[in-house]
mmCIF file of C-alpha atoms in Angstrom:
data_model
loop_
_atom_site.group_PDB
_atom_site.id
_atom_site.type_symbol
_atom_site.label_atom_id
_atom_site.label_comp_id
_atom_site.label_asym_id
_atom_site.label_seq_id
_atom_site.Cartn_x
_atom_site.Cartn_y
_atom_site.Cartn_z
ATOM 1 C CA UNK I 1 -21.034 -67.126 13.762
ATOM 2 C CA UNK I 2 -20.589 -66.107 10.133
ATOM 3 C CA UNK I 3 -17.190 -64.554 10.960
ATOM 4 C CA UNK I 4 -16.094 -67.881 12.450
ATOM 5 C CA UNK I 5 -17.304 -69.583 9.255
ATOM 6 C CA UNK I 6 -15.499 -67.025 7.067
ATOM 7 C CA UNK I 7 -12.249 -67.586 8.983
ATOM 8 C CA UNK I 8 -12.764 -71.347 8.433
ATOM 9 C CA UNK I 9 -12.652 -72.041 12.152
ATOM 10 C CA UNK I 10 -15.961 -73.890 11.989
ATOM 11 C CA UNK I 11 -19.219 -73.986 10.029
ATOM 12 C CA UNK I 12 -21.572 -71.251 11.256
ATOM 13 C CA UNK I 13 -24.387 -73.798 11.689
ATOM 14 C CA UNK I 14 -22.204 -75.844 14.027
ATOM 15 C CA UNK I 15 -21.589 -72.742 16.115
ATOM 16 C CA UNK I 16 -25.283 -71.840 16.231
ATOM 17 C CA UNK I 17 -26.231 -75.354 17.291
ATOM 18 C CA UNK I 18 -23.514 -75.308 19.954
ATOM 19 C CA UNK I 19 -25.006 -72.121 21.386
ATOM 20 C CA UNK I 20 -28.511 -73.622 21.269
ATOM 21 C CA UNK I 21 -27.414 -76.764 23.090
ATOM 22 C CA UNK I 22 -25.340 -74.856 25.647
ATOM 23 C CA UNK I 23 -28.393 -72.972 26.863
ATOM 24 C CA UNK I 24 -31.124 -75.409 26.024
ATOM 25 C CA UNK I 25 -30.265 -79.101 25.899
ATOM 26 C CA UNK I 26 -32.349 -81.285 28.188
ATOM 27 C CA UNK I 27 -31.567 -84.593 29.796
ATOM 28 C CA UNK I 28 -33.857 -87.522 29.067
ATOM 29 C CA UNK I 29 -35.920 -87.106 32.211
ATOM 30 C CA UNK I 30 -39.510 -88.298 32.356
ATOM 31 C CA UNK I 31 -42.251 -86.074 33.737
ATOM 32 C CA UNK I 32 -44.798 -87.384 36.203
ATOM 33 C CA UNK I 33 -47.312 -88.042 33.449
ATOM 34 C CA UNK I 34 -45.128 -88.886 30.448
ATOM 35 C CA UNK I 35 -42.359 -91.465 30.217
ATOM 36 C CA UNK I 36 -39.579 -90.034 28.029
ATOM 37 C CA UNK I 37 -36.921 -92.373 26.688
ATOM 38 C CA UNK I 38 -34.260 -92.244 23.995
ATOM 39 C CA UNK I 39 -33.965 -95.121 21.533
ATOM 40 C CA UNK I 40 -32.408 -96.023 18.194
ATOM 41 C CA UNK I 41 -34.657 -97.051 15.297
ATOM 42 C CA UNK I 42 -32.679 -98.671 12.459
ATOM 43 C CA UNK I 43 -29.599 -96.594 13.261
ATOM 44 C CA UNK I 44 -31.533 -93.341 13.786
ATOM 45 C CA UNK I 45 -31.862 -91.736 17.213
ATOM 46 C CA UNK I 46 -35.395 -90.998 18.393
ATOM 47 C CA UNK I 47 -37.012 -89.689 21.558
ATOM 48 C CA UNK I 48 -40.214 -91.491 22.584
ATOM 49 C CA UNK I 49 -42.943 -89.903 24.718
ATOM 50 C CA UNK I 50 -45.319 -92.438 26.309
ATOM 51 C CA UNK I 51 -48.356 -91.529 28.413
ATOM 52 C CA UNK I 52 -49.389 -93.975 31.151
ATOM 53 C CA UNK I 53 -52.023 -96.606 30.432
ATOM 54 C CA UNK I 54 -55.568 -95.597 31.310
ATOM 55 C CA UNK I 55 -57.905 -98.176 32.776
ATOM 56 C CA UNK I 56 -58.405 -101.166 30.512
ATOM 57 C CA UNK I 57 -57.049 -99.330 27.462
ATOM 58 C CA UNK I 58 -54.848 -101.638 25.404
ATOM 59 C CA UNK I 59 -53.629 -99.660 22.385
ATOM 60 C CA UNK I 60 -52.827 -95.991 21.904
ATOM 61 C CA UNK I 61 -52.713 -93.787 18.846
ATOM 62 C CA UNK I 62 -49.343 -92.364 17.800
ATOM 63 C CA UNK I 63 -47.587 -89.470 16.055
ATOM 64 C CA UNK I 64 -44.182 -89.630 14.375
ATOM 65 C CA UNK I 65 -42.862 -86.062 14.653
ATOM 66 C CA UNK I 66 -39.984 -84.543 12.648
ATOM 67 C CA UNK I 67 -38.608 -81.255 13.946
ATOM 68 C CA UNK I 68 -37.818 -78.157 11.906
ATOM 69 C CA UNK I 69 -34.712 -75.972 11.755
ATOM 70 C CA UNK I 70 -33.739 -75.757 8.093
ATOM 71 C CA UNK I 71 -32.430 -79.366 8.100
ATOM 72 C CA UNK I 72 -29.576 -77.881 10.139
ATOM 73 C CA UNK I 73 -30.656 -76.456 13.501
ATOM 74 C CA UNK I 74 -32.459 -77.540 16.672
ATOM 75 C CA UNK I 75 -33.039 -81.068 17.927
ATOM 76 C CA UNK I 76 -35.657 -83.447 19.241
ATOM 77 C CA UNK I 77 -33.987 -82.912 22.608
ATOM 78 C CA UNK I 78 -34.169 -79.115 22.835
ATOM 79 C CA UNK I 79 -36.749 -77.692 25.209
ATOM 80 C CA UNK I 80 -38.993 -76.220 22.480
ATOM 81 C CA UNK I 81 -39.557 -79.569 20.739
ATOM 82 C CA UNK I 82 -39.368 -81.584 23.941
ATOM 83 C CA UNK I 83 -42.194 -79.432 25.316
ATOM 84 C CA UNK I 84 -44.275 -79.682 22.122
ATOM 85 C CA UNK I 85 -44.037 -83.476 21.957
ATOM 86 C CA UNK I 86 -44.741 -83.879 25.655
ATOM 87 C CA UNK I 87 -47.881 -81.750 25.383
ATOM 88 C CA UNK I 88 -48.957 -83.699 22.290
ATOM 89 C CA UNK I 89 -48.508 -86.985 24.136
ATOM 90 C CA UNK I 90 -50.495 -85.701 27.133
ATOM 91 C CA UNK I 91 -53.283 -84.003 25.157
ATOM 92 C CA UNK I 92 -53.791 -86.866 22.707
ATOM 93 C CA UNK I 93 -52.954 -89.716 25.071
ATOM 94 C CA UNK I 94 -50.653 -90.825 22.269
ATOM 95 C CA UNK I 95 -47.178 -92.272 21.849
ATOM 96 C CA UNK I 96 -45.071 -89.576 20.174
ATOM 97 C CA UNK I 97 -41.861 -90.551 18.385
ATOM 98 C CA UNK I 98 -39.611 -87.523 17.779
ATOM 99 C CA UNK I 99 -36.987 -88.227 15.102
ATOM 100 C CA UNK I 100 -33.428 -86.997 15.708
ATOM 101 C CA UNK I 101 -32.211 -87.012 12.105
ATOM 102 C CA UNK I 102 -28.648 -85.997 11.281
ATOM 103 C CA UNK I 103 -28.276 -82.374 10.255
ATOM 104 C CA UNK I 104 -26.302 -80.057 7.997
ATOM 105 C CA UNK I 105 -23.308 -79.686 7.877
ATOM 106 C CA UNK I 106 -22.642 -83.218 9.182
ATOM 107 C CA UNK I 107 -24.686 -84.604 6.304
ATOM 108 C CA UNK I 108 -26.654 -83.120 3.413
ATOM 109 C CA UNK I 109 -29.534 -84.282 1.213
ATOM 110 C CA UNK I 110 -30.639 -87.036 0.898
ATOM 111 C CA UNK I 111 -29.386 -88.245 4.283
ATOM 112 C CA UNK I 112 -31.953 -86.338 6.360
ATOM 113 C CA UNK I 113 -34.693 -87.865 4.228
ATOM 114 C CA UNK I 114 -33.185 -91.338 4.584
ATOM 115 C CA UNK I 115 -32.931 -90.967 8.385
ATOM 116 C CA UNK I 116 -36.560 -89.897 8.699
ATOM 117 C CA UNK I 117 -37.709 -92.671 6.362
ATOM 118 C CA UNK I 118 -35.705 -95.395 8.142
ATOM 119 C CA UNK I 119 -36.912 -94.370 11.597
ATOM 120 C CA UNK I 120 -40.543 -94.210 10.462
ATOM 121 C CA UNK I 121 -40.452 -97.542 8.635
ATOM 122 C CA UNK I 122 -38.857 -99.171 11.683
ATOM 123 C CA UNK I 123 -41.602 -97.840 13.931
ATOM 124 C CA UNK I 124 -44.303 -99.072 11.531
ATOM 125 C CA UNK I 125 -43.205 -102.686 11.961
ATOM 126 C CA UNK I 126 -45.941 -104.689 13.744
ATOM 127 C CA UNK I 127 -43.624 -105.962 16.472
ATOM 128 C CA UNK I 128 -42.332 -102.453 17.265
ATOM 129 C CA UNK I 129 -45.850 -101.021 17.404
ATOM 130 C CA UNK I 130 -46.814 -103.862 19.735
ATOM 131 C CA UNK I 131 -43.827 -103.080 21.971
ATOM 132 C CA UNK I 132 -45.142 -99.527 22.419
ATOM 133 C CA UNK I 133 -48.822 -100.609 22.547
ATOM 134 C CA UNK I 134 -49.702 -98.568 19.466
ATOM 135 C CA UNK I 135 -52.805 -99.108 17.335
ATOM 136 C CA UNK I 136 -51.448 -99.670 13.778
ATOM 137 C CA UNK I 137 -54.553 -98.060 12.269
ATOM 138 C CA UNK I 138 -54.128 -94.767 14.171
ATOM 139 C CA UNK I 139 -50.693 -93.356 13.297
ATOM 140 C CA UNK I 140 -49.919 -89.869 11.993
ATOM 141 C CA UNK I 141 -46.721 -88.456 10.554
ATOM 142 C CA UNK I 142 -46.082 -84.798 11.221
ATOM 143 C CA UNK I 143 -43.455 -82.070 11.241
ATOM 144 C CA UNK I 144 -42.876 -78.348 11.094
ATOM 145 C CA UNK I 145 -40.964 -76.295 8.501
ATOM 146 C CA UNK I 146 -38.062 -78.463 7.265
ATOM 147 C CA UNK I 147 -39.558 -81.260 9.349
ATOM 148 C CA UNK I 148 -42.801 -80.759 7.440
ATOM 149 C CA UNK I 149 -40.784 -81.154 4.260
ATOM 150 C CA UNK I 150 -39.368 -84.453 5.506
ATOM 151 C CA UNK I 151 -42.768 -85.634 6.754
ATOM 152 C CA UNK I 152 -44.382 -84.960 3.360
ATOM 153 C CA UNK I 153 -41.521 -86.637 1.485
ATOM 154 C CA UNK I 154 -41.553 -89.676 3.776
ATOM 155 C CA UNK I 155 -45.329 -89.968 3.480
ATOM 156 C CA UNK I 156 -45.068 -89.932 -0.309
ATOM 157 C CA UNK I 157 -42.401 -92.630 -0.231
ATOM 158 C CA UNK I 158 -44.375 -94.822 2.185
ATOM 159 C CA UNK I 159 -47.464 -94.564 -0.010
ATOM 160 C CA UNK I 160 -45.544 -96.076 -2.937
ATOM 161 C CA UNK I 161 -43.895 -98.892 -0.962
ATOM 162 C CA UNK I 162 -45.936 -101.990 -1.783
ATOM 163 C CA UNK I 163 -44.085 -104.048 0.829
ATOM 164 C CA UNK I 164 -45.530 -102.079 3.721
ATOM 165 C CA UNK I 165 -48.544 -103.497 5.518
ATOM 166 C CA UNK I 166 -48.972 -100.470 7.812
ATOM 167 C CA UNK I 167 -49.061 -96.851 6.637
ATOM 168 C CA UNK I 168 -49.910 -93.547 8.350
ATOM 169 C CA UNK I 169 -53.585 -92.720 8.705
ATOM 170 C CA UNK I 170 -52.864 -88.970 8.595
ATOM 171 C CA UNK I 171 -50.197 -86.430 7.766
ATOM 172 C CA UNK I 172 -50.055 -83.060 9.514
ATOM 173 C CA UNK I 173 -47.691 -80.440 8.109
ATOM 174 C CA UNK I 174 -46.886 -77.227 9.983
ATOM 175 C CA UNK I 175 -45.808 -74.314 7.732
ATOM 176 C CA UNK I 176 -43.892 -76.829 5.581
ATOM 177 C CA UNK I 177 -41.147 -75.927 3.104
ATOM 178 C CA UNK I 178 -42.071 -77.889 -0.020
ATOM 179 C CA UNK I 179 -40.391 -76.404 -3.085
ATOM 180 C CA UNK I 180 -37.253 -74.673 -4.362
ATOM 181 C CA UNK I 181 -38.652 -74.107 -7.858
ATOM 182 C CA UNK I 182 -40.003 -70.573 -7.435
ATOM 183 C CA UNK I 183 -38.638 -68.099 -4.900
ATOM 184 C CA UNK I 184 -41.041 -65.415 -6.107
ATOM 185 C CA UNK I 185 -44.431 -66.759 -5.102
ATOM 186 C CA UNK I 186 -46.642 -64.033 -3.605
ATOM 187 C CA UNK I 187 -45.690 -65.031 -0.056
ATOM 188 C CA UNK I 188 -41.984 -64.952 -0.916
ATOM 189 C CA UNK I 189 -42.437 -61.471 -2.378
ATOM 190 C CA UNK I 190 -44.698 -60.224 0.416
ATOM 191 C CA UNK I 191 -42.557 -61.558 3.284
ATOM 192 C CA UNK I 192 -39.082 -61.361 1.779
ATOM 193 C CA UNK I 193 -37.750 -59.392 4.763
ATOM 194 C CA UNK I 194 -39.963 -60.883 7.463
ATOM 195 C CA UNK I 195 -38.110 -61.757 10.705
ATOM 196 C CA UNK I 196 -37.545 -65.385 11.690
ATOM 197 C CA UNK I 197 -37.309 -66.522 8.041
ATOM 198 C CA UNK I 198 -36.416 -63.880 5.413
ATOM 199 C CA UNK I 199 -36.205 -65.079 1.824
ATOM 200 C CA UNK I 200 -32.396 -64.992 1.634
ATOM 201 C CA UNK I 201 -32.168 -67.159 4.776
ATOM 202 C CA UNK I 202 -34.517 -69.770 3.267
ATOM 203 C CA UNK I 203 -32.487 -69.819 0.049
ATOM 204 C CA UNK I 204 -29.306 -70.337 2.064
ATOM 205 C CA UNK I 205 -30.944 -73.206 3.957
ATOM 206 C CA UNK I 206 -31.684 -74.852 0.594
ATOM 207 C CA UNK I 207 -28.103 -74.308 -0.560
ATOM 208 C CA UNK I 208 -26.768 -75.818 2.667
ATOM 209 C CA UNK I 209 -29.177 -78.765 2.409
ATOM 210 C CA UNK I 210 -27.927 -79.508 -1.095
ATOM 211 C CA UNK I 211 -24.271 -78.783 -0.254
ATOM 212 C CA UNK I 212 -24.306 -76.115 -2.962
ATOM 213 C CA UNK I 213 -22.383 -72.914 -3.529
ATOM 214 C CA UNK I 214 -23.557 -69.656 -1.947
ATOM 215 C CA UNK I 215 -22.584 -67.915 -5.186
ATOM 216 C CA UNK I 216 -25.774 -69.380 -6.678
ATOM 217 C CA UNK I 217 -28.039 -67.564 -4.212
ATOM 218 C CA UNK I 218 -28.817 -64.573 -6.451
ATOM 219 C CA UNK I 219 -29.570 -66.763 -9.472
ATOM 220 C CA UNK I 220 -31.933 -68.845 -7.360
ATOM 221 C CA UNK I 221 -33.603 -65.728 -5.984
ATOM 222 C CA UNK I 222 -34.551 -64.527 -9.474
ATOM 223 C CA UNK I 223 -35.531 -68.036 -10.654
ATOM 224 C CA UNK I 224 -32.714 -68.441 -13.160
ATOM 225 C CA UNK I 225 -32.662 -72.157 -12.350
ATOM 226 C CA UNK I 226 -36.200 -72.635 -13.688
ATOM 227 C CA UNK I 227 -36.159 -70.256 -16.662
ATOM 228 C CA UNK I 228 -38.144 -71.166 -19.779
ATOM 229 C CA UNK I 229 -35.010 -72.370 -21.569
ATOM 230 C CA UNK I 230 -34.010 -74.764 -18.751
ATOM 231 C CA UNK I 231 -35.255 -78.029 -20.215
ATOM 232 C CA UNK I 232 -34.967 -80.037 -16.998
ATOM 233 C CA UNK I 233 -37.561 -77.790 -15.333
ATOM 234 C CA UNK I 234 -40.164 -77.745 -18.110
ATOM 235 C CA UNK I 235 -42.029 -80.892 -17.091
ATOM 236 C CA UNK I 236 -42.441 -79.569 -13.540
ATOM 237 C CA UNK I 237 -43.735 -76.108 -14.384
ATOM 238 C CA UNK I 238 -47.381 -77.165 -14.567
ATOM 239 C CA UNK I 239 -47.168 -78.711 -11.102
ATOM 240 C CA UNK I 240 -46.259 -75.396 -9.516
ATOM 241 C CA UNK I 241 -48.256 -72.696 -11.248
ATOM 242 C CA UNK I 242 -49.261 -70.445 -8.390
ATOM 243 C CA UNK I 243 -51.472 -68.326 -10.646
ATOM 244 C CA UNK I 244 -53.892 -71.270 -10.788
ATOM 245 C CA UNK I 245 -53.184 -72.914 -7.406
ATOM 246 C CA UNK I 246 -53.582 -69.886 -5.127
ATOM 247 C CA UNK I 247 -56.820 -68.058 -4.314
ATOM 248 C CA UNK I 248 -57.018 -64.404 -5.347
ATOM 249 C CA UNK I 249 -56.784 -63.318 -1.697
ATOM 250 C CA UNK I 250 -53.242 -64.724 -1.621
ATOM 251 C CA UNK I 251 -52.182 -63.700 -5.121
ATOM 252 C CA UNK I 252 -53.110 -60.060 -4.466
ATOM 253 C CA UNK I 253 -51.405 -57.925 -7.128
ATOM 254 C CA UNK I 254 -48.170 -59.913 -7.314
ATOM 255 C CA UNK I 255 -46.839 -61.011 -10.706
ATOM 256 C CA UNK I 256 -44.992 -64.223 -11.609
ATOM 257 C CA UNK I 257 -41.231 -63.992 -12.071
ATOM 258 C CA UNK I 258 -40.427 -66.269 -15.009
ATOM 259 C CA UNK I 259 -37.107 -65.759 -16.748
ATOM 260 C CA UNK I 260 -36.937 -66.354 -20.506
ATOM 261 C CA UNK I 261 -33.286 -67.342 -20.389
ATOM 262 C CA UNK I 262 -31.542 -68.712 -17.350
ATOM 263 C CA UNK I 263 -28.772 -71.023 -16.227
ATOM 264 C CA UNK I 264 -29.310 -74.721 -16.881
ATOM 265 C CA UNK I 265 -25.946 -75.403 -15.250
ATOM 266 C CA UNK I 266 -27.517 -74.703 -11.843
ATOM 267 C CA UNK I 267 -29.730 -77.784 -12.186
ATOM 268 C CA UNK I 268 -26.777 -79.748 -13.507
ATOM 269 C CA UNK I 269 -24.765 -78.723 -10.441
ATOM 270 C CA UNK I 270 -27.647 -79.244 -7.985
ATOM 271 C CA UNK I 271 -30.060 -81.795 -9.518
ATOM 272 C CA UNK I 272 -31.769 -82.166 -6.119
ATOM 273 C CA UNK I 273 -33.563 -78.867 -6.831
ATOM 274 C CA UNK I 274 -35.977 -80.990 -8.882
ATOM 275 C CA UNK I 275 -35.862 -84.176 -6.776
ATOM 276 C CA UNK I 276 -39.313 -84.848 -5.302
ATOM 277 C CA UNK I 277 -37.702 -86.360 -2.193
ATOM 278 C CA UNK I 278 -36.477 -82.829 -1.465
ATOM 279 C CA UNK I 279 -39.331 -80.864 -3.075
ATOM 280 C CA UNK I 280 -42.561 -82.840 -2.427
ATOM 281 C CA UNK I 281 -44.743 -80.179 -4.049
ATOM 282 C CA UNK I 282 -43.383 -81.311 -7.448
ATOM 283 C CA UNK I 283 -44.622 -84.909 -7.064
ATOM 284 C CA UNK I 284 -46.752 -86.344 -9.856
ATOM 285 C CA UNK I 285 -50.514 -86.601 -9.431
ATOM 286 C CA UNK I 286 -50.355 -90.400 -9.214
ATOM 287 C CA UNK I 287 -48.340 -90.081 -5.993
ATOM 288 C CA UNK I 288 -50.547 -87.348 -4.552
ATOM 289 C CA UNK I 289 -53.619 -89.547 -5.016
ATOM 290 C CA UNK I 290 -52.081 -92.050 -2.589
ATOM 291 C CA UNK I 291 -51.633 -89.581 0.276
ATOM 292 C CA UNK I 292 -53.633 -89.934 3.505
ATOM 293 C CA UNK I 293 -56.001 -87.398 5.010
ATOM 294 C CA UNK I 294 -53.968 -84.222 5.426
ATOM 295 C CA UNK I 295 -53.734 -81.164 7.669
ATOM 296 C CA UNK I 296 -51.635 -78.171 6.600
ATOM 297 C CA UNK I 297 -51.094 -75.149 8.838
ATOM 298 C CA UNK I 298 -49.961 -71.903 7.186
ATOM 299 C CA UNK I 299 -49.210 -68.395 8.460
ATOM 300 C CA UNK I 300 -49.740 -65.137 6.614
ATOM 301 C CA UNK I 301 -46.417 -63.626 7.685
ATOM 302 C CA UNK I 302 -44.296 -66.419 6.257
ATOM 303 C CA UNK I 303 -42.392 -66.831 2.981
ATOM 304 C CA UNK I 304 -43.518 -70.488 3.007
ATOM 305 C CA UNK I 305 -47.238 -69.711 3.195
ATOM 306 C CA UNK I 306 -47.828 -70.449 -0.491
ATOM 307 C CA UNK I 307 -45.870 -73.720 -0.389
ATOM 308 C CA UNK I 308 -48.466 -75.107 2.009
ATOM 309 C CA UNK I 309 -51.456 -73.570 0.247
ATOM 310 C CA UNK I 310 -50.368 -74.914 -3.154
ATOM 311 C CA UNK I 311 -49.749 -78.386 -1.739
ATOM 312 C CA UNK I 312 -53.191 -78.350 -0.147
ATOM 313 C CA UNK I 313 -54.743 -77.437 -3.502
ATOM 314 C CA UNK I 314 -52.805 -80.075 -5.427
ATOM 315 C CA UNK I 315 -53.756 -82.749 -2.887
ATOM 316 C CA UNK I 316 -57.385 -81.630 -3.005
ATOM 317 C CA UNK I 317 -57.330 -81.784 -6.823
ATOM 318 C CA UNK I 318 -55.978 -85.340 -6.509
ATOM 319 C CA UNK I 319 -58.942 -86.354 -4.349
ATOM 320 C CA UNK I 320 -57.296 -86.206 -0.909
ATOM 321 C CA UNK I 321 -59.279 -84.971 2.112
ATOM 322 C CA UNK I 322 -57.382 -81.797 3.131
ATOM 323 C CA UNK I 323 -57.782 -79.278 5.948
ATOM 324 C CA UNK I 324 -55.963 -75.983 5.324
ATOM 325 C CA UNK I 325 -55.663 -74.143 8.637
ATOM 326 C CA UNK I 326 -54.533 -70.588 7.841
ATOM 327 C CA UNK I 327 -53.638 -67.962 10.458
ATOM 328 C CA UNK I 328 -53.708 -64.327 9.341
ATOM 329 C CA UNK I 329 -51.798 -62.897 12.298
ATOM 330 C CA UNK I 330 -49.092 -65.550 12.785
ATOM 331 C CA UNK I 331 -45.504 -66.005 11.634
ATOM 332 C CA UNK I 332 -43.157 -68.796 10.627
ATOM 333 C CA UNK I 333 -42.036 -70.954 13.516
ATOM 334 C CA UNK I 334 -44.596 -69.561 15.954
ATOM 335 C CA UNK I 335 -45.984 -72.914 17.121
ATOM 336 C CA UNK I 336 -42.905 -73.882 19.124
ATOM 337 C CA UNK I 337 -42.707 -70.538 20.924
ATOM 338 C CA UNK I 338 -44.842 -71.385 23.940
ATOM 339 C CA UNK I 339 -42.215 -71.356 26.730
ATOM 340 C CA UNK I 340 -41.099 -68.277 28.650
ATOM 341 C CA UNK I 341 -39.569 -65.906 27.603
ATOM 342 C CA UNK I 342 -40.927 -66.635 24.097
ATOM 343 C CA UNK I 343 -44.415 -67.715 25.115
ATOM 344 C CA UNK I 344 -46.359 -66.009 22.321
ATOM 345 C CA UNK I 345 -50.142 -66.128 21.939
ATOM 346 C CA UNK I 346 -49.571 -67.105 18.284
ATOM 347 C CA UNK I 347 -47.779 -70.224 19.482
ATOM 348 C CA UNK I 348 -50.571 -71.271 21.828
ATOM 349 C CA UNK I 349 -53.220 -70.520 19.196
ATOM 350 C CA UNK I 350 -51.615 -72.559 16.423
ATOM 351 C CA UNK I 351 -50.593 -75.424 18.697
ATOM 352 C CA UNK I 352 -54.103 -75.781 20.104
ATOM 353 C CA UNK I 353 -55.641 -75.789 16.620
ATOM 354 C CA UNK I 354 -53.145 -78.408 15.395
ATOM 355 C CA UNK I 355 -53.679 -80.702 18.404
ATOM 356 C CA UNK I 356 -57.454 -80.284 18.151
ATOM 357 C CA UNK I 357 -57.399 -81.507 14.535
ATOM 358 C CA UNK I 358 -55.254 -84.499 15.461
ATOM 359 C CA UNK I 359 -57.540 -85.324 18.372
ATOM 360 C CA UNK I 360 -60.625 -85.256 16.145
ATOM 361 C CA UNK I 361 -59.123 -87.202 13.237
ATOM 362 C CA UNK I 362 -56.506 -89.624 14.574
#
């Protein structure tokens, strides 16, 4: 795939997605228990999973789900996410709306954010909720990895929109990617070569998301973009101080990597590195105070572990009710691997814990 990209025959992400869809893409076929339909919400494609009505039940709870894949890979229609959303709809007896946002390289930030926001705001309209028989007081927004990033960013934006009459009751974030400020948190150092999501792959996902230059990867890796002499980053440093936000069991013996002199031109070239719509962990406390009850799932063997743990701590400090669900023996992306031949016990374990929390709180 990278050779094809190098020869300029196509973008490597396009090739990877083509291979995924060739082997995996599903038709919109409903199961016996769940009605699955494709729709368009304010110009954004979505897949809706609706369980049948039970008895005299009038309104159902609902989850807006945003899939992961580095803002570039996978789809609401692939079997892994189709299966997850179907099981959520069945287990929770809930309407699940899976957002099919546009991906890199077709579009870059902030378009993925805008797609997720538009689709969610459309669904939150009273007449749309009534069409799907959804209780407006029992809606969650959720996502995994890059989808967790979009879910957190959308939730922050919704909380500040005074025109909205309906907002999510909960947010549930699965090993979310929440910051590009520090690529040397303890989990980034500990898991830098961990399969599924090594550190250099996550940095490249960020570069692709921001339509940046791969030549910046090394400077980002050593935190040149947030060095002490980079004025644009100074006001954000206190919001992401892992030495105070992480428990000692996560910090271990790792040391902060803070450059004295760096490259301010990186932020000038990619200002989105400090845009809270892309990096929700950097949001101000006033925004965090507005967030709904929150669930965050993290895995020990994951470069993004500390992103989720720090966000949980910042939300807790802001007065938000937070559940941090940490798994010592699990890895990034594990929750969607529940279908043969990748039906891992880690996937079943994390998925069951996530659905159990939603069932008890939504």
